[in-house]
Amino acid sequence: METATLDGKAIALDDAYRHAAKILSGAAFPLVAGLGADVAGARAAILLAEQLRGAFDHLASRETLADIDVKRSFGMFTTTANEARLRGDCVVLIGPGLTRAWPGMLERLALSQPPRRGAQAEQPRKVIWLGPEGDEASAVPGAKVIPASAQELSGVLAAWRARFGGRPVALDADKVSLIDGLVETLKNARFGVFAWSASTLDPLAIEMLQGLVIELNATTRFTGVHIGGRSGASGVTQTAGWMTGFPPRTGFGRGYPEHDPWRFEALRLVESGEADAALWISAFDGEKPAWSHADIPLITLAPANAAPSRGLFIEVGQPGVTHDAVLMSQETGGMTLRKASAPTDAPSVAQAISAIMAEVSEGAWR
Amino acid sequence: MALTVLRGGHIVDPATGQDAIGDVWFEDGRVVERPDGRSADKEIDVSGHIVMAGAIDIHSHIAGGNVNTARLLLPELHRAIRARLAGTPLSTAKWSSYETGRLYAQMGFTTVVEPAMAPHHALQTHLEFNDVPIIDKGALTVLGNDDFLLGMLRDGEKDGAINDYVAQTVENTRSLGLKCINPGGVEAFKENMRAFGLDDVVPFYGLTSRQIFQALQKATQAVGIAHPLHLHMNNLGLAGNIDTALATIDAAQGLPLHLAHVQFYAYGKEGKNGFSSAGAIFAEKINANPNVSVDVGQVMFSDTVTISSDVLKQFNSLPGAIPKKGAIFDGDANGGGIVPYAYKISNYYNAVQWAAGLELFLLIENPEQVFFTTDHPNGGPFTTYPELFALLMSADLRAQHLSRLPADVLEHTTLPSISREYTLYEIAQMSRSGAAKLFGFEDRGRLGAGAVADIAVYKPGRDVAGMFRRASYVFKDGNLVVRDGEVSHYTRGKTLHIRPRYDREITKRLDTYYDDLYGLPRSIFDVPDAALPHKDAFAEVPCRI
């Protein structure tokens, strides 16, 4: 049964859509945030934000923009998980919690099997893990573990790159010798792959890593697999890209998209009072907004168990669980249709927004 | 839908041979003969105007993961500056899918082919197509660096299996045909080769580029795909690569072959810079080989970005990036490289490229054998087509440009000696009738009865580029979508695709291959109708057989 509540009390679904439309169209600068949605949901949400001349942001934008900032200021080498699996003879995992960010990673990259293509086909795969979390690396027999705390990752990558370039580093001889050994392994790789998640690396560390990739490519082949952010971040970013030219943190106040990672950050817009109404979308797991207090009208689209006690709530289904959904797939690096695993009648984000839009607009383009 | 007549325009329609004042009638989205005993519900006086079929762009990178990477890589290249008109969401969001549809429509273009869809990323291309309003779209599927094909060729499999694989891939990715990009060269780059010519050998497969493209050329013909194999040759952009181009044409076995963005292969090694135009030699070769068609990939001086699935070439271009950044993606087969660049009229090399492209246009005799692309955005954005048409139509305009090029360029191009000026009829042959023939479209690129009522009406004037930039009227499927150069509202175009016939046994074999190699169901790469926001997104185009 589809549900909607207003300040915790049940209201009719039609009334909820009408009320949502009234809140959003009455706002001077409404915000579409969270954006935890499939491609269809993101598409509807962005069209709504455009129609309302508001702004949109995604709940994992910090991570997404860490990768994008490196790409657009420096450049980036990437490959698919499939190529890493088939050809990667030296796979270097960077940082803790990769298996949390991507539960299927170890299986997908087939780390305990040899590569199947290229110069090192059927030779044992070298796996190195810098700074894993707890016993995360024990699932990969033979992996060489280099302990490092999350705070140390940037420094270690800088030291690797310095030694690769033959530059001195202020470390003891033992460590320098360890690093030099590692650098030799990287140089001898035929198709090396770094895997990282921006949830544990800042942009400068990612840039350091990519700088090392470029330098390694002077003589051999090396590339990277980046692990996308939670709540459909990669698919939403791609969708925003073709629709507006920009990733999330984009506003339409002037009637055309402007991208500004500071200006259109959801948290800042709410806490500063610049946004005077918000639509919070979190269809995967009902993650709550990061703002601690908000005096503005709030509409939440989330699964049933995530109803907030305040504001307007409209239940939506979970993408790929309760309804079919197009999502960016970490295992292929491309978009794919995920069939519903436990179908229900709950509306998708796209359907809910479509119902709101029908009450808003100039004759909406959908 | 109302019976409409466009009255008294100058009809330029090479497919029906018309080049005279006349009327065009249409109803229910199709061009019709003038009906007996009925008068028009709607009559539009287009006297003093040129009436053509909607134009077809045969090669323009408008959608897909690589294009989107370019968008995200270069926010500074596409800042928007103007609010949109009512009823056209995101139409002024620069370089968005929506703006792409609006700008093409305003120029009178109604069908555009995206020439590089990776089989494993087809769904995203189709999702982006869905958000390109008004115009019809189509794609070419990229093969030639994929292990399944190379493995079959290495193992000496029968043509039948290769044909089935080609046909199955085209059907499954829902495209109009096949593109082949640096055959074998991208696979070789993964094995650390940094250059790859026509007869270099792909490591571990023992195949040459020549063998790979010939096999695909034959398969394309065998399964009845109307569009010839669309080939991006080896050695793109290198001085002296005219030799590669001429050898590739010789290797074409007399079979149909389309060579993409040939300007980038029209280079000799003359002069003190070791870089000269070989446009004249190339054009002569095309004239002697009617089985070969080309699009030019004209360089237009502008800030742009190069987007290519020739990852080897793009990697080698990185040091010359302007601004200095780029993205290199080693994909499951081809992947992509995105490298920004700025073509400057004061740059010797860029000026030679510009001249070489125009020589190709002007020296290839048959306008249905040469197409007007800029390889958008690689040589320049598609929005420069109006300027390009103006250059083709005016030797004076070319002379003005030539006077601004570095002086030594003139010693290494025959362009100053060429007086040919394209007529409107020839422009229409290149952009309408010829383009339709190239893809086997029987109901577009023409104004004969039965054709789709995709119609562009232009107001001629002294400013030829202005005429082509802002059509007076554009009808898409009979709907008026552009008036005085402005899109008034969106319609939803179709995605065109073909379904070549093949033996379904190949799909079982592919299922096993994907299970074994990737441990993934092959269906994860599918383009199901349910994945797209709207029903009826597709329209099938018949195959040749």
JSON list of N, CA and C in Angstrom, two decimals, chain B residues 136-197:
[
{"chain": "B", "resi": 136, "resn": "ASP", "atom": "N", "xyz": [15.62, 12.76, -35.39]},
{"chain": "B", "resi": 136, "resn": "ASP", "atom": "CA", "xyz": [15.81, 11.32, -35.35]},
{"chain": "B", "resi": 136, "resn": "ASP", "atom": "C", "xyz": [17.30, 11.02, -35.21]},
{"chain": "B", "resi": 137, "resn": "LYS", "atom": "N", "xyz": [17.59, 9.94, -34.52]},
{"chain": "B", "resi": 137, "resn": "LYS", "atom": "CA", "xyz": [18.96, 9.58, -34.25]},
{"chain": "B", "resi": 137, "resn": "LYS", "atom": "C", "xyz": [19.24, 8.15, -34.71]},
{"chain": "B", "resi": 138, "resn": "GLY", "atom": "N", "xyz": [20.51, 7.84, -34.86]},
{"chain": "B", "resi": 138, "resn": "GLY", "atom": "CA", "xyz": [20.91, 6.47, -35.13]},
{"chain": "B", "resi": 138, "resn": "GLY", "atom": "C", "xyz": [22.36, 6.35, -34.71]},
{"chain": "B", "resi": 139, "resn": "ALA", "atom": "N", "xyz": [22.83, 5.11, -34.59]},
{"chain": "B", "resi": 139, "resn": "ALA", "atom": "CA", "xyz": [24.22, 4.93, -34.15]},
{"chain": "B", "resi": 139, "resn": "ALA", "atom": "C", "xyz": [24.89, 3.84, -34.98]},
{"chain": "B", "resi": 140, "resn": "LEU", "atom": "N", "xyz": [26.21, 3.86, -34.96]},
{"chain": "B", "resi": 140, "resn": "LEU", "atom": "CA", "xyz": [26.99, 2.76, -35.52]},
{"chain": "B", "resi": 140, "resn": "LEU", "atom": "C", "xyz": [27.69, 2.05, -34.36]},
{"chain": "B", "resi": 141, "resn": "THR", "atom": "N", "xyz": [27.67, 0.74, -34.42]},
{"chain": "B", "resi": 141, "resn": "THR", "atom": "CA", "xyz": [28.27, -0.07, -33.36]},
{"chain": "B", "resi": 141, "resn": "THR", "atom": "C", "xyz": [29.74, -0.34, -33.68]},
{"chain": "B", "resi": 142, "resn": "VAL", "atom": "N", "xyz": [30.58, -0.21, -32.67]},
{"chain": "B", "resi": 142, "resn": "VAL", "atom": "CA", "xyz": [32.01, -0.36, -32.88]},
{"chain": "B", "resi": 142, "resn": "VAL", "atom": "C", "xyz": [32.46, -1.80, -32.64]},
{"chain": "B", "resi": 143, "resn": "LEU", "atom": "N", "xyz": [33.06, -2.41, -33.66]},
{"chain": "B", "resi": 143, "resn": "LEU", "atom": "CA", "xyz": [33.73, -3.70, -33.51]},
{"chain": "B", "resi": 143, "resn": "LEU", "atom": "C", "xyz": [35.13, -3.58, -34.12]},
{"chain": "B", "resi": 144, "resn": "GLY", "atom": "N", "xyz": [35.96, -4.55, -33.87]},
{"chain": "B", "resi": 144, "resn": "GLY", "atom": "CA", "xyz": [37.27, -4.57, -34.51]},
{"chain": "B", "resi": 144, "resn": "GLY", "atom": "C", "xyz": [38.43, -4.56, -33.54]},
{"chain": "B", "resi": 145, "resn": "ASN", "atom": "N", "xyz": [38.12, -4.31, -32.24]},
{"chain": "B", "resi": 145, "resn": "ASN", "atom": "CA", "xyz": [39.13, -4.49, -31.20]},
{"chain": "B", "resi": 145, "resn": "ASN", "atom": "C", "xyz": [38.60, -5.40, -30.10]},
{"chain": "B", "resi": 146, "resn": "ASP", "atom": "N", "xyz": [37.55, -6.14, -30.44]},
{"chain": "B", "resi": 146, "resn": "ASP", "atom": "CA", "xyz": [36.90, -7.00, -29.45]},
{"chain": "B", "resi": 146, "resn": "ASP", "atom": "C", "xyz": [37.43, -8.42, -29.56]},
{"chain": "B", "resi": 147, "resn": "ASP", "atom": "N", "xyz": [37.66, -9.01, -28.41]},
{"chain": "B", "resi": 147, "resn": "ASP", "atom": "CA", "xyz": [38.27, -10.34, -28.34]},
{"chain": "B", "resi": 147, "resn": "ASP", "atom": "C", "xyz": [37.46, -11.41, -29.06]},
{"chain": "B", "resi": 148, "resn": "PHE", "atom": "N", "xyz": [36.14, -11.31, -29.00]},
{"chain": "B", "resi": 148, "resn": "PHE", "atom": "CA", "xyz": [35.34, -12.37, -29.63]},
{"chain": "B", "resi": 148, "resn": "PHE", "atom": "C", "xyz": [35.60, -12.42, -31.13]},
{"chain": "B", "resi": 149, "resn": "LEU", "atom": "N", "xyz": [35.59, -11.25, -31.76]},
{"chain": "B", "resi": 149, "resn": "LEU", "atom": "CA", "xyz": [35.85, -11.19, -33.21]},
{"chain": "B", "resi": 149, "resn": "LEU", "atom": "C", "xyz": [37.29, -11.59, -33.51]},
{"chain": "B", "resi": 150, "resn": "LEU", "atom": "N", "xyz": [38.23, -10.97, -32.80]},
{"chain": "B", "resi": 150, "resn": "LEU", "atom": "CA", "xyz": [39.63, -11.25, -33.10]},
{"chain": "B", "resi": 150, "resn": "LEU", "atom": "C", "xyz": [39.94, -12.73, -32.87]},
{"chain": "B", "resi": 151, "resn": "GLY", "atom": "N", "xyz": [39.33, -13.29, -31.83]},
{"chain": "B", "resi": 151, "resn": "GLY", "atom": "CA", "xyz": [39.53, -14.72, -31.56]},
{"chain": "B", "resi": 151, "resn": "GLY", "atom": "C", "xyz": [38.99, -15.59, -32.70]},
{"chain": "B", "resi": 152, "resn": "MET", "atom": "N", "xyz": [37.83, -15.23, -33.22]},
{"chain": "B", "resi": 152, "resn": "MET", "atom": "CA", "xyz": [37.26, -16.00, -34.33]},
{"chain": "B", "resi": 152, "resn": "MET", "atom": "C", "xyz": [38.17, -15.92, -35.56]},
{"chain": "B", "resi": 153, "resn": "LEU", "atom": "N", "xyz": [38.66, -14.71, -35.82]},
{"chain": "B", "resi": 153, "resn": "LEU", "atom": "CA", "xyz": [39.53, -14.55, -37.00]},
{"chain": "B", "resi": 153, "resn": "LEU", "atom": "C", "xyz": [40.83, -15.31, -36.82]},
{"chain": "B", "resi": 154, "resn": "ARG", "atom": "N", "xyz": [41.39, -15.23, -35.61]},
{"chain": "B", "resi": 154, "resn": "ARG", "atom": "CA", "xyz": [42.63, -15.95, -35.34]},
{"chain": "B", "resi": 154, "resn": "ARG", "atom": "C", "xyz": [42.43, -17.45, -35.55]},
{"chain": "B", "resi": 155, "resn": "ASP", "atom": "N", "xyz": [41.27, -17.94, -35.09]},
{"chain": "B", "resi": 155, "resn": "ASP", "atom": "CA", "xyz": [41.04, -19.37, -35.17]},
{"chain": "B", "resi": 155, "resn": "ASP", "atom": "C", "xyz": [40.55, -19.81, -36.55]},
{"chain": "B", "resi": 156, "resn": "GLY", "atom": "N", "xyz": [40.50, -18.85, -37.48]},
{"chain": "B", "resi": 156, "resn": "GLY", "atom": "CA", "xyz": [40.12, -19.20, -38.84]},
{"chain": "B", "resi": 156, "resn": "GLY", "atom": "C", "xyz": [38.69, -19.69, -38.99]},
{"chain": "B", "resi": 157, "resn": "GLU", "atom": "N", "xyz": [37.79, -19.12, -38.20]},
{"chain": "B", "resi": 157, "resn": "GLU", "atom": "CA", "xyz": [36.40, -19.57, -38.30]},
{"chain": "B", "resi": 157, "resn": "GLU", "atom": "C", "xyz": [35.77, -19.18, -39.63]},
{"chain": "B", "resi": 158, "resn": "LYS", "atom": "N", "xyz": [34.71, -19.89, -39.95]},
{"chain": "B", "resi": 158, "resn": "LYS", "atom": "CA", "xyz": [34.03, -19.64, -41.22]},
{"chain": "B", "resi": 158, "resn": "LYS", "atom": "C", "xyz": [33.36, -18.28, -41.21]},
{"chain": "B", "resi": 159, "resn": "ASP", "atom": "N", "xyz": [33.20, -17.72, -42.40]},
{"chain": "B", "resi": 159, "resn": "ASP", "atom": "CA", "xyz": [32.56, -16.41, -42.54]},
{"chain": "B", "resi": 159, "resn": "ASP", "atom": "C", "xyz": [31.17, -16.40, -41.88]},
{"chain": "B", "resi": 160, "resn": "GLY", "atom": "N", "xyz": [30.47, -17.54, -41.96]},
{"chain": "B", "resi": 160, "resn": "GLY", "atom": "CA", "xyz": [29.11, -17.59, -41.44]},
{"chain": "B", "resi": 160, "resn": "GLY", "atom": "C", "xyz": [29.03, -17.17, -39.98]},
{"chain": "B", "resi": 161, "resn": "ALA", "atom": "N", "xyz": [29.94, -17.67, -39.18]},
{"chain": "B", "resi": 161, "resn": "ALA", "atom": "CA", "xyz": [29.93, -17.36, -37.76]},
{"chain": "B", "resi": 161, "resn": "ALA", "atom": "C", "xyz": [30.24, -15.87, -37.53]},
{"chain": "B", "resi": 162, "resn": "ILE", "atom": "N", "xyz": [31.17, -15.37, -38.33]},
{"chain": "B", "resi": 162, "resn": "ILE", "atom": "CA", "xyz": [31.51, -13.95, -38.20]},
{"chain": "B", "resi": 162, "resn": "ILE", "atom": "C", "xyz": [30.32, -13.08, -38.60]},
{"chain": "B", "resi": 163, "resn": "ASN", "atom": "N", "xyz": [29.68, -13.47, -39.68]},
{"chain": "B", "resi": 163, "resn": "ASN", "atom": "CA", "xyz": [28.49, -12.73, -40.12]},
{"chain": "B", "resi": 163, "resn": "ASN", "atom": "C", "xyz": [27.42, -12.73, -39.03]},
{"chain": "B", "resi": 164, "resn": "ASP", "atom": "N", "xyz": [27.20, -13.90, -38.43]},
{"chain": "B", "resi": 164, "resn": "ASP", "atom": "CA", "xyz": [26.18, -13.99, -37.39]},
{"chain": "B", "resi": 164, "resn": "ASP", "atom": "C", "xyz": [26.53, -13.08, -36.21]},
{"chain": "B", "resi": 165, "resn": "TYR", "atom": "N", "xyz": [27.78, -13.08, -35.85]},
{"chain": "B", "resi": 165, "resn": "TYR", "atom": "CA", "xyz": [28.21, -12.25, -34.72]},
{"chain": "B", "resi": 165, "resn": "TYR", "atom": "C", "xyz": [27.99, -10.77, -35.02]},
{"chain": "B", "resi": 166, "resn": "VAL", "atom": "N", "xyz": [28.38, -10.36, -36.22]},
{"chain": "B", "resi": 166, "resn": "VAL", "atom": "CA", "xyz": [28.21, -8.97, -36.63]},
{"chain": "B", "resi": 166, "resn": "VAL", "atom": "C", "xyz": [26.72, -8.59, -36.61]},
{"chain": "B", "resi": 167, "resn": "ALA", "atom": "N", "xyz": [25.91, -9.42, -37.21]},
{"chain": "B", "resi": 167, "resn": "ALA", "atom": "CA", "xyz": [24.48, -9.12, -37.30]},
{"chain": "B", "resi": 167, "resn": "ALA", "atom": "C", "xyz": [23.85, -9.10, -35.91]},
{"chain": "B", "resi": 168, "resn": "GLN", "atom": "N", "xyz": [24.23, -10.06, -35.09]},
{"chain": "B", "resi": 168, "resn": "GLN", "atom": "CA", "xyz": [23.67, -10.13, -33.74]},
{"chain": "B", "resi": 168, "resn": "GLN", "atom": "C", "xyz": [24.05, -8.88, -32.94]},
{"chain": "B", "resi": 169, "resn": "THR", "atom": "N", "xyz": [25.30, -8.45, -33.08]},
{"chain": "B", "resi": 169, "resn": "THR", "atom": "CA", "xyz": [25.75, -7.29, -32.30]},
{"chain": "B", "resi": 169, "resn": "THR", "atom": "C", "xyz": [25.02, -6.03, -32.75]},
{"chain": "B", "resi": 170, "resn": "VAL", "atom": "N", "xyz": [24.85, -5.88, -34.05]},
{"chain": "B", "resi": 170, "resn": "VAL", "atom": "CA", "xyz": [24.13, -4.70, -34.56]},
{"chain": "B", "resi": 170, "resn": "VAL", "atom": "C", "xyz": [22.68, -4.73, -34.09]},
{"chain": "B", "resi": 171, "resn": "GLU", "atom": "N", "xyz": [22.06, -5.90, -34.17]},
{"chain": "B", "resi": 171, "resn": "GLU", "atom": "CA", "xyz": [20.66, -5.97, -33.73]},
{"chain": "B", "resi": 171, "resn": "GLU", "atom": "C", "xyz": [20.53, -5.69, -32.23]},
{"chain": "B", "resi": 172, "resn": "ASN", "atom": "N", "xyz": [21.41, -6.31, -31.46]},
{"chain": "B", "resi": 172, "resn": "ASN", "atom": "CA", "xyz": [21.30, -6.23, -30.01]},
{"chain": "B", "resi": 172, "resn": "ASN", "atom": "C", "xyz": [21.61, -4.83, -29.47]},
{"chain": "B", "resi": 173, "resn": "THR", "atom": "N", "xyz": [22.52, -4.14, -30.14]},
{"chain": "B", "resi": 173, "resn": "THR", "atom": "CA", "xyz": [22.85, -2.78, -29.69]},
{"chain": "B", "resi": 173, "resn": "THR", "atom": "C", "xyz": [21.93, -1.75, -30.35]},
{"chain": "B", "resi": 174, "resn": "ARG", "atom": "N", "xyz": [21.10, -2.19, -31.28]},
{"chain": "B", "resi": 174, "resn": "ARG", "atom": "CA", "xyz": [20.06, -1.37, -31.92]},
{"chain": "B", "resi": 174, "resn": "ARG", "atom": "C", "xyz": [20.66, -0.19, -32.67]},
{"chain": "B", "resi": 175, "resn": "SER", "atom": "N", "xyz": [21.48, -0.56, -33.66]},
{"chain": "B", "resi": 175, "resn": "SER", "atom": "CA", "xyz": [22.19, 0.46, -34.42]},
{"chain": "B", "resi": 175, "resn": "SER", "atom": "C", "xyz": [21.89, 0.35, -35.91]},
{"chain": "B", "resi": 176, "resn": "LEU", "atom": "N", "xyz": [22.57, 1.20, -36.68]},
{"chain": "B", "resi": 176, "resn": "LEU", "atom": "CA", "xyz": [22.38, 1.24, -38.13]},
{"chain": "B", "resi": 176, "resn": "LEU", "atom": "C", "xyz": [23.49, 0.55, -38.90]},
{"chain": "B", "resi": 177, "resn": "GLY", "atom": "N", "xyz": [24.50, 0.06, -38.18]},
{"chain": "B", "resi": 177, "resn": "GLY", "atom": "CA", "xyz": [25.58, -0.58, -38.89]},
{"chain": "B", "resi": 177, "resn": "GLY", "atom": "C", "xyz": [26.85, -0.63, -38.07]},
{"chain": "B", "resi": 178, "resn": "LEU", "atom": "N", "xyz": [27.96, -0.80, -38.76]},
{"chain": "B", "resi": 178, "resn": "LEU", "atom": "CA", "xyz": [29.23, -1.08, -38.10]},
{"chain": "B", "resi": 178, "resn": "LEU", "atom": "C", "xyz": [30.25, 0.00, -38.34]},
{"chain": "B", "resi": 179, "resn": "LYS", "atom": "N", "xyz": [30.95, 0.31, -37.26]},
{"chain": "B", "resi": 179, "resn": "LYS", "atom": "CA", "xyz": [32.11, 1.18, -37.32]},
{"chain": "B", "resi": 179, "resn": "LYS", "atom": "C", "xyz": [33.30, 0.38, -36.84]},
{"chain": "B", "resi": 180, "resn": "CYS", "atom": "N", "xyz": [34.45, 0.66, -37.42]},
{"chain": "B", "resi": 180, "resn": "CYS", "atom": "CA", "xyz": [35.67, -0.01, -37.01]},
{"chain": "B", "resi": 180, "resn": "CYS", "atom": "C", "xyz": [36.72, 1.07, -36.78]},
{"chain": "B", "resi": 181, "resn": "ILE", "atom": "N", "xyz": [37.30, 1.11, -35.61]},
{"chain": "B", "resi": 181, "resn": "ILE", "atom": "CA", "xyz": [38.17, 2.23, -35.22]},
{"chain": "B", "resi": 181, "resn": "ILE", "atom": "C", "xyz": [39.58, 1.72, -34.92]},
{"chain": "B", "resi": 182, "resn": "ASN", "atom": "N", "xyz": [40.52, 2.12, -35.76]},
{"chain": "B", "resi": 182, "resn": "ASN", "atom": "CA", "xyz": [41.90, 1.64, -35.65]},
{"chain": "B", "resi": 182, "resn": "ASN", "atom": "C", "xyz": [41.89, 0.14, -35.37]},
{"chain": "B", "resi": 183, "resn": "PRO", "atom": "N", "xyz": [41.44, -0.65, -36.36]},
{"chain": "B", "resi": 183, "resn": "PRO", "atom": "CA", "xyz": [41.25, -2.08, -36.14]},
{"chain": "B", "resi": 183, "resn": "PRO", "atom": "C", "xyz": [42.50, -2.74, -35.57]},
{"chain": "B", "resi": 184, "resn": "GLY", "atom": "N", "xyz": [42.31, -3.36, -34.43]},
{"chain": "B", "resi": 184, "resn": "GLY", "atom": "CA", "xyz": [43.44, -4.05, -33.78]},
{"chain": "B", "resi": 184, "resn": "GLY", "atom": "C", "xyz": [44.36, -3.11, -33.02]},
{"chain": "B", "resi": 185, "resn": "GLY", "atom": "N", "xyz": [44.39, -1.86, -33.39]},
{"chain": "B", "resi": 185, "resn": "GLY", "atom": "CA", "xyz": [45.35, -0.91, -32.81]},
{"chain": "B", "resi": 185, "resn": "GLY", "atom": "C", "xyz": [45.06, -0.59, -31.35]},
{"chain": "B", "resi": 186, "resn": "VAL", "atom": "N", "xyz": [43.79, -0.61, -31.00]},
{"chain": "B", "resi": 186, "resn": "VAL", "atom": "CA", "xyz": [43.44, -0.28, -29.62]},
{"chain": "B", "resi": 186, "resn": "VAL", "atom": "C", "xyz": [43.76, -1.46, -28.70]},
{"chain": "B", "resi": 187, "resn": "GLU", "atom": "N", "xyz": [43.52, -2.67, -29.20]},
{"chain": "B", "resi": 187, "resn": "GLU", "atom": "CA", "xyz": [43.94, -3.86, -28.46]},
{"chain": "B", "resi": 187, "resn": "GLU", "atom": "C", "xyz": [45.48, -3.86, -28.32]},
{"chain": "B", "resi": 188, "resn": "ALA", "atom": "N", "xyz": [46.15, -3.50, -29.39]},
{"chain": "B", "resi": 188, "resn": "ALA", "atom": "CA", "xyz": [47.62, -3.49, -29.35]},
{"chain": "B", "resi": 188, "resn": "ALA", "atom": "C", "xyz": [48.13, -2.47, -28.34]},
{"chain": "B", "resi": 189, "resn": "PHE", "atom": "N", "xyz": [47.42, -1.36, -28.20]},
{"chain": "B", "resi": 189, "resn": "PHE", "atom": "CA", "xyz": [47.84, -0.34, -27.23]},
{"chain": "B", "resi": 189, "resn": "PHE", "atom": "C", "xyz": [47.76, -0.89, -25.80]},
{"chain": "B", "resi": 190, "resn": "LYS", "atom": "N", "xyz": [46.78, -1.74, -25.55]},
{"chain": "B", "resi": 190, "resn": "LYS", "atom": "CA", "xyz": [46.70, -2.34, -24.22]},
{"chain": "B", "resi": 190, "resn": "LYS", "atom": "C", "xyz": [47.92, -3.22, -23.95]},
{"chain": "B", "resi": 191, "resn": "GLU", "atom": "N", "xyz": [48.52, -3.73, -25.05]},
{"chain": "B", "resi": 191, "resn": "GLU", "atom": "CA", "xyz": [49.74, -4.52, -24.92]},
{"chain": "B", "resi": 191, "resn": "GLU", "atom": "C", "xyz": [50.97, -3.65, -25.17]},
{"chain": "B", "resi": 192, "resn": "ASN", "atom": "N", "xyz": [50.76, -2.35, -24.99]},
{"chain": "B", "resi": 192, "resn": "ASN", "atom": "CA", "xyz": [51.87, -1.38, -24.95]},
{"chain": "B", "resi": 192, "resn": "ASN", "atom": "C", "xyz": [52.51, -1.07, -26.29]},
{"chain": "B", "resi": 193, "resn": "MET", "atom": "N", "xyz": [51.82, -1.33, -27.40]},
{"chain": "B", "resi": 193, "resn": "MET", "atom": "CA", "xyz": [52.30, -0.81, -28.67]},
{"chain": "B", "resi": 193, "resn": "MET", "atom": "C", "xyz": [51.88, 0.65, -28.76]},
{"chain": "B", "resi": 194, "resn": "ARG", "atom": "N", "xyz": [52.74, 1.50, -29.28]},
{"chain": "B", "resi": 194, "resn": "ARG", "atom": "CA", "xyz": [52.45, 2.93, -29.31]},
{"chain": "B", "resi": 194, "resn": "ARG", "atom": "C", "xyz": [52.18, 3.46, -30.72]},
{"chain": "B", "resi": 195, "resn": "ALA", "atom": "N", "xyz": [52.32, 2.58, -31.69]},
{"chain": "B", "resi": 195, "resn": "ALA", "atom": "CA", "xyz": [51.98, 2.95, -33.08]},
{"chain": "B", "resi": 195, "resn": "ALA", "atom": "C", "xyz": [51.41, 1.70, -33.71]},
{"chain": "B", "resi": 196, "resn": "PHE", "atom": "N", "xyz": [50.50, 1.88, -34.68]},
{"chain": "B", "resi": 196, "resn": "PHE", "atom": "CA", "xyz": [49.89, 0.70, -35.28]},
{"chain": "B", "resi": 196, "resn": "PHE", "atom": "C", "xyz": [49.43, 1.02, -36.69]},
{"chain": "B", "resi": 197, "resn": "GLY", "atom": "N", "xyz": [50.09, 0.39, -37.65]},
{"chain": "B", "resi": 197, "resn": "GLY", "atom": "CA", "xyz": [49.78, 0.65, -39.06]},
{"chain": "B", "resi": 197, "resn": "GLY", "atom": "C", "xyz": [48.94, -0.47, -39.66]}
]
